Amino acid sequence: MPYKRRWWAVAAVGLSIFLSALDATIVALALPSMAHWFHLSESLTSLVILSYTIPLTALILPCGALIGRFRPLPTFLAAVLGFGLGSIMCGLATNFPLLILGRVIQGSFGALIGTQGLALAAAVVAPHERGRAMGLIGSLAPLGGIAGPGIGGQLLAHWSWQVVFFVNVPICGLAALLGLFSLRGVSLGERRPDAGSGFHHMAMLLRRWSFFWGLLGFLSTVTIAGALYYLLPFDLSDVQHLTPSTAGLILLCMPLGMGVVGLLGGYLTDRYGARPFTLIGMGLFNGPNQTLLMSAGTKETMGAASALSNLSARLGSVFGPLLLSIIWSFLPSSTLHMSAGGVVFVALAVLSVLCAWLVRPQPDYNPAKTESAPSTRETLARQEE
């Protein structure tokens, strides 16, 4: 019998991931106010972003290696409450070093949120529901990015910069309450002495060609998205000569479309399988592809798969702008910049399609199955009683 509280658990995970994405964009709007408050130069102000993103990226693989050693509920509560604690420290910071310390704490627990999230959402639902769970989780990150500027702009219009950190606290509290209600009894497989470390699981997954191609395809699509966000503002401003307000609305269309289409992709994945939709396009690619990645091994390897996927997302968001910057440094005009960007997008899109074509679903992954996740079914049933 499927776990009755599974969608509450997915909602708790999704809310935590939404929080992490929201924080990344909402804080960026407050940087000028912070610089004025602490009397900072532009170079020092960048530390507010770097002190968050560096631990957020550097701790992904260690978090993936650790989450299988502890029960999900206390780990989830520690992640969201730790993120909330870091937010409170940032909002109450009376000096710049204390603000940076709070951002480091946010980034550290944010790495745990992002790494554990996919594994939990995939583990708590039945195999035939995994596409919907991945589609929902994959849609909330871009929607959080969209909400950040809108919410942050309204808050900063009426209050000081501290409010962009305090807004995280009620969201953390709600996510913790949902997790406390829905994650009791959930596990990420059996914790056996001979099961191997998380890094061993990562190496094992990377040796599976189906997982490797799926991960490379995901890295390619995220690189496209990162490069597109870097290129479009220059194109809309310097080539199309649009006003900033119009350009901003256009830039919101892609993440909004990906968020909406991602939900549809999850439903279609559960109904027809993941592979056809990984070949169609970016909005429909991520959810089905994540479903294949999280189904590539056993429940014990889901934490490792989630860590590798999360790391690919972080690297892709850096590789896209970096690749365009390197190419543009050799080209003299904006027109050539846009043309070169188009060539890069086409090449990465071809690579993504090739990777999707090479991925072969695991024999035991069948969206038509209606059984519950095997290693936690008995535990969850007992919890319901």
Tab-separated table of C-alpha atoms in Angstrom, residues 195-384:
chain	number	residue	atom	x	y	z
A	195	ALA	CA	26.766	-1.138	1.759
A	196	GLY	CA	29.765	1.035	0.912
A	197	SER	CA	30.310	4.754	1.333
A	198	GLY	CA	28.485	7.483	-0.508
A	199	PHE	CA	31.560	8.160	-2.633
A	200	HIS	CA	31.663	4.467	-3.533
A	201	HIS	CA	28.044	4.722	-4.687
A	202	MET	CA	28.890	7.772	-6.812
A	203	ALA	CA	31.762	5.951	-8.494
A	204	MET	CA	29.537	2.924	-9.089
A	205	LEU	CA	26.826	5.060	-10.704
A	206	LEU	CA	29.304	6.868	-12.950
A	207	ARG	CA	30.515	3.499	-14.247
A	208	ARG	CA	27.005	2.794	-15.499
A	209	TRP	CA	26.839	4.206	-18.996
A	210	SER	CA	23.108	4.898	-18.836
A	211	PHE	CA	23.557	7.055	-15.735
A	212	PHE	CA	26.669	8.727	-17.152
A	213	TRP	CA	24.928	9.757	-20.387
A	214	GLY	CA	21.892	11.000	-18.489
A	215	LEU	CA	24.098	13.081	-16.201
A	216	LEU	CA	26.069	14.507	-19.139
A	217	GLY	CA	22.815	15.394	-20.896
A	218	PHE	CA	21.598	17.176	-17.779
A	219	LEU	CA	24.893	19.085	-17.521
A	220	SER	CA	24.485	20.157	-21.164
A	221	THR	CA	20.943	21.477	-20.688
A	222	VAL	CA	21.873	23.411	-17.539
A	223	THR	CA	24.871	24.865	-19.386
A	224	ILE	CA	22.505	26.006	-22.137
A	225	ALA	CA	20.243	27.671	-19.583
A	226	GLY	CA	23.178	29.381	-17.859
A	227	ALA	CA	24.589	30.617	-21.160
A	228	LEU	CA	21.168	31.784	-22.329
A	229	TYR	CA	20.616	33.870	-19.200
A	230	TYR	CA	24.047	35.412	-19.784
A	231	LEU	CA	23.494	36.114	-23.488
A	232	LEU	CA	19.877	37.305	-23.542
A	233	PRO	CA	20.351	40.543	-21.570
A	234	PHE	CA	23.056	41.650	-24.032
A	235	ASP	CA	20.951	40.655	-27.018
A	236	LEU	CA	17.766	42.311	-25.756
A	237	SER	CA	19.591	45.505	-24.810
A	238	ASP	CA	22.363	45.961	-27.381
A	239	VAL	CA	20.865	44.210	-30.428
A	240	GLN	CA	17.080	44.363	-29.984
A	241	HIS	CA	17.215	47.733	-28.142
A	242	LEU	CA	14.391	46.863	-25.763
A	243	THR	CA	13.658	48.765	-22.580
A	244	PRO	CA	14.817	47.172	-19.277
A	245	SER	CA	11.218	46.499	-18.202
A	246	THR	CA	10.370	44.687	-21.428
A	247	ALA	CA	13.624	42.751	-21.352
A	248	GLY	CA	12.916	41.726	-17.760
A	249	LEU	CA	9.506	40.336	-18.701
A	250	ILE	CA	11.026	38.363	-21.557
A	251	LEU	CA	13.697	36.922	-19.261
A	252	LEU	CA	10.978	35.675	-16.904
A	253	CYS	CA	9.262	33.702	-19.666
A	254	MET	CA	11.816	30.883	-19.841
A	255	PRO	CA	11.880	29.844	-16.161
A	256	LEU	CA	8.113	30.280	-15.935
A	257	GLY	CA	7.630	28.083	-19.010
A	258	MET	CA	10.050	25.485	-17.664
A	259	GLY	CA	8.224	25.419	-14.338
A	260	VAL	CA	4.805	24.882	-15.910
A	261	VAL	CA	5.964	22.410	-18.554
A	262	GLY	CA	7.999	20.536	-15.933
A	263	LEU	CA	4.802	19.590	-14.085
A	264	LEU	CA	3.291	18.305	-17.318
A	265	GLY	CA	6.471	16.369	-18.089
A	266	GLY	CA	6.295	14.607	-14.740
A	267	TYR	CA	2.737	13.453	-15.347
A	268	LEU	CA	3.537	12.270	-18.873
A	269	THR	CA	6.644	10.431	-17.622
A	270	ASP	CA	4.574	8.361	-15.202
A	271	ARG	CA	2.075	7.583	-17.923
A	272	TYR	CA	4.291	6.865	-20.937
A	273	GLY	CA	7.847	6.513	-19.611
A	274	ALA	CA	10.692	9.011	-19.393
A	275	ARG	CA	12.764	8.437	-22.517
A	276	PRO	CA	10.452	9.936	-25.193
A	277	PHE	CA	10.261	13.240	-23.348
A	278	THR	CA	13.992	13.590	-22.784
A	279	LEU	CA	14.297	13.811	-26.572
A	280	ILE	CA	11.775	16.635	-27.009
A	281	GLY	CA	13.112	19.758	-25.329
A	282	MET	CA	14.500	21.583	-22.352
A	283	GLY	CA	11.316	22.189	-20.413
A	284	LEU	CA	10.288	18.550	-20.788
A	285	PHE	CA	13.812	17.200	-20.424
A	286	ASN	CA	14.775	17.792	-16.818
A	287	GLY	CA	11.936	16.049	-14.970
A	288	PRO	CA	11.997	12.840	-17.043
A	289	ASN	CA	15.799	12.827	-17.052
A	290	GLN	CA	15.920	13.208	-13.271
A	291	THR	CA	13.466	10.320	-13.023
A	292	LEU	CA	15.845	8.118	-15.012
A	293	LEU	CA	18.840	9.239	-12.942
A	294	MET	CA	17.101	8.512	-9.648
A	295	SER	CA	15.964	5.111	-10.968
A	296	ALA	CA	19.418	4.066	-12.190
A	297	GLY	CA	20.403	2.284	-8.980
A	298	THR	CA	18.919	1.116	-5.708
A	299	LYS	CA	17.349	3.208	-2.981
A	300	GLU	CA	20.713	3.188	-1.201
A	301	THR	CA	22.318	4.986	-4.171
A	302	MET	CA	19.674	7.726	-4.473
A	303	GLY	CA	21.651	10.070	-2.232
A	304	ALA	CA	24.709	9.648	-4.456
A	305	ALA	CA	22.624	10.176	-7.606
A	306	SER	CA	21.069	13.308	-6.106
A	307	ALA	CA	24.503	14.691	-5.185
A	308	LEU	CA	25.912	14.148	-8.677
A	309	SER	CA	22.826	15.693	-10.267
A	310	ASN	CA	22.974	18.703	-7.951
A	311	LEU	CA	26.669	19.187	-8.665
A	312	SER	CA	26.000	19.070	-12.418
A	313	ALA	CA	23.376	21.793	-12.014
A	314	ARG	CA	25.827	24.031	-10.162
A	315	LEU	CA	28.641	23.435	-12.648
A	316	GLY	CA	26.386	24.001	-15.647
A	317	SER	CA	25.268	27.386	-14.321
A	318	VAL	CA	28.961	28.382	-14.212
A	319	PHE	CA	30.114	26.714	-17.432
A	320	GLY	CA	27.503	28.480	-19.602
A	321	PRO	CA	28.550	32.100	-18.912
A	322	LEU	CA	32.226	31.097	-18.715
A	323	LEU	CA	32.144	29.432	-22.133
A	324	LEU	CA	30.501	32.441	-23.774
A	325	SER	CA	32.915	34.851	-22.057
A	326	ILE	CA	35.926	32.955	-23.392
A	327	ILE	CA	34.550	32.837	-26.938
A	328	TRP	CA	33.482	36.497	-26.893
A	329	SER	CA	36.953	37.606	-25.838
A	330	PHE	CA	38.162	36.645	-29.345
A	331	LEU	CA	35.307	38.359	-31.238
A	332	PRO	CA	35.104	42.113	-31.936
A	333	SER	CA	31.384	42.907	-32.280
A	334	SER	CA	28.031	42.271	-30.586
A	335	THR	CA	26.656	40.695	-33.747
A	336	LEU	CA	29.422	38.111	-33.785
A	337	HIS	CA	28.879	37.531	-30.072
A	338	MET	CA	25.228	36.643	-30.674
A	339	SER	CA	26.076	34.428	-33.646
A	340	ALA	CA	28.720	32.562	-31.671
A	341	GLY	CA	26.252	32.124	-28.837
A	342	GLY	CA	23.775	30.546	-31.237
A	343	VAL	CA	26.416	28.095	-32.424
A	344	VAL	CA	27.191	27.154	-28.817
A	345	PHE	CA	23.504	26.568	-28.075
A	346	VAL	CA	23.069	24.343	-31.115
A	347	ALA	CA	26.164	22.295	-30.268
A	348	LEU	CA	25.048	21.778	-26.661
A	349	ALA	CA	21.509	20.952	-27.768
A	350	VAL	CA	22.841	18.285	-30.144
A	351	LEU	CA	24.928	16.856	-27.310
A	352	SER	CA	21.867	16.775	-25.036
A	353	VAL	CA	19.797	14.920	-27.629
A	354	LEU	CA	22.643	12.469	-28.263
A	355	CYS	CA	22.960	11.761	-24.540
A	356	ALA	CA	19.203	11.310	-24.208
A	357	TRP	CA	19.283	8.855	-27.115
A	358	LEU	CA	22.059	6.837	-25.504
A	359	VAL	CA	20.291	6.554	-22.139
A	360	ARG	CA	18.591	3.217	-21.614
A	361	PRO	CA	16.179	2.908	-18.660
A	362	GLN	CA	16.972	0.282	-16.054
A	363	PRO	CA	15.110	-3.003	-16.603
A	364	ASP	CA	13.394	-2.659	-13.220
A	365	TYR	CA	12.144	0.873	-13.942
A	366	ASN	CA	8.620	0.629	-15.290
A	367	PRO	CA	6.200	3.538	-14.823
A	368	ALA	CA	3.274	1.174	-15.128
A	369	LYS	CA	4.182	-0.573	-11.877
A	370	THR	CA	2.000	0.287	-8.910
A	371	GLU	CA	4.073	-1.057	-6.083
A	372	SER	CA	5.314	1.150	-3.286
A	373	ALA	CA	8.948	1.933	-2.684
A	374	PRO	CA	10.169	-1.440	-1.430
A	375	SER	CA	12.621	-0.739	1.337
A	376	THR	CA	10.349	1.562	3.348
A	377	ARG	CA	6.927	0.072	2.669
A	378	GLU	CA	6.673	-1.985	5.859
A	379	THR	CA	8.094	0.797	8.019
A	380	LEU	CA	5.693	3.357	6.633
A	381	ALA	CA	2.721	1.049	7.013
A	382	ARG	CA	3.594	0.538	10.670
A	383	GLN	CA	3.920	4.300	11.084
A	384	GLU	CA	0.399	4.800	9.672
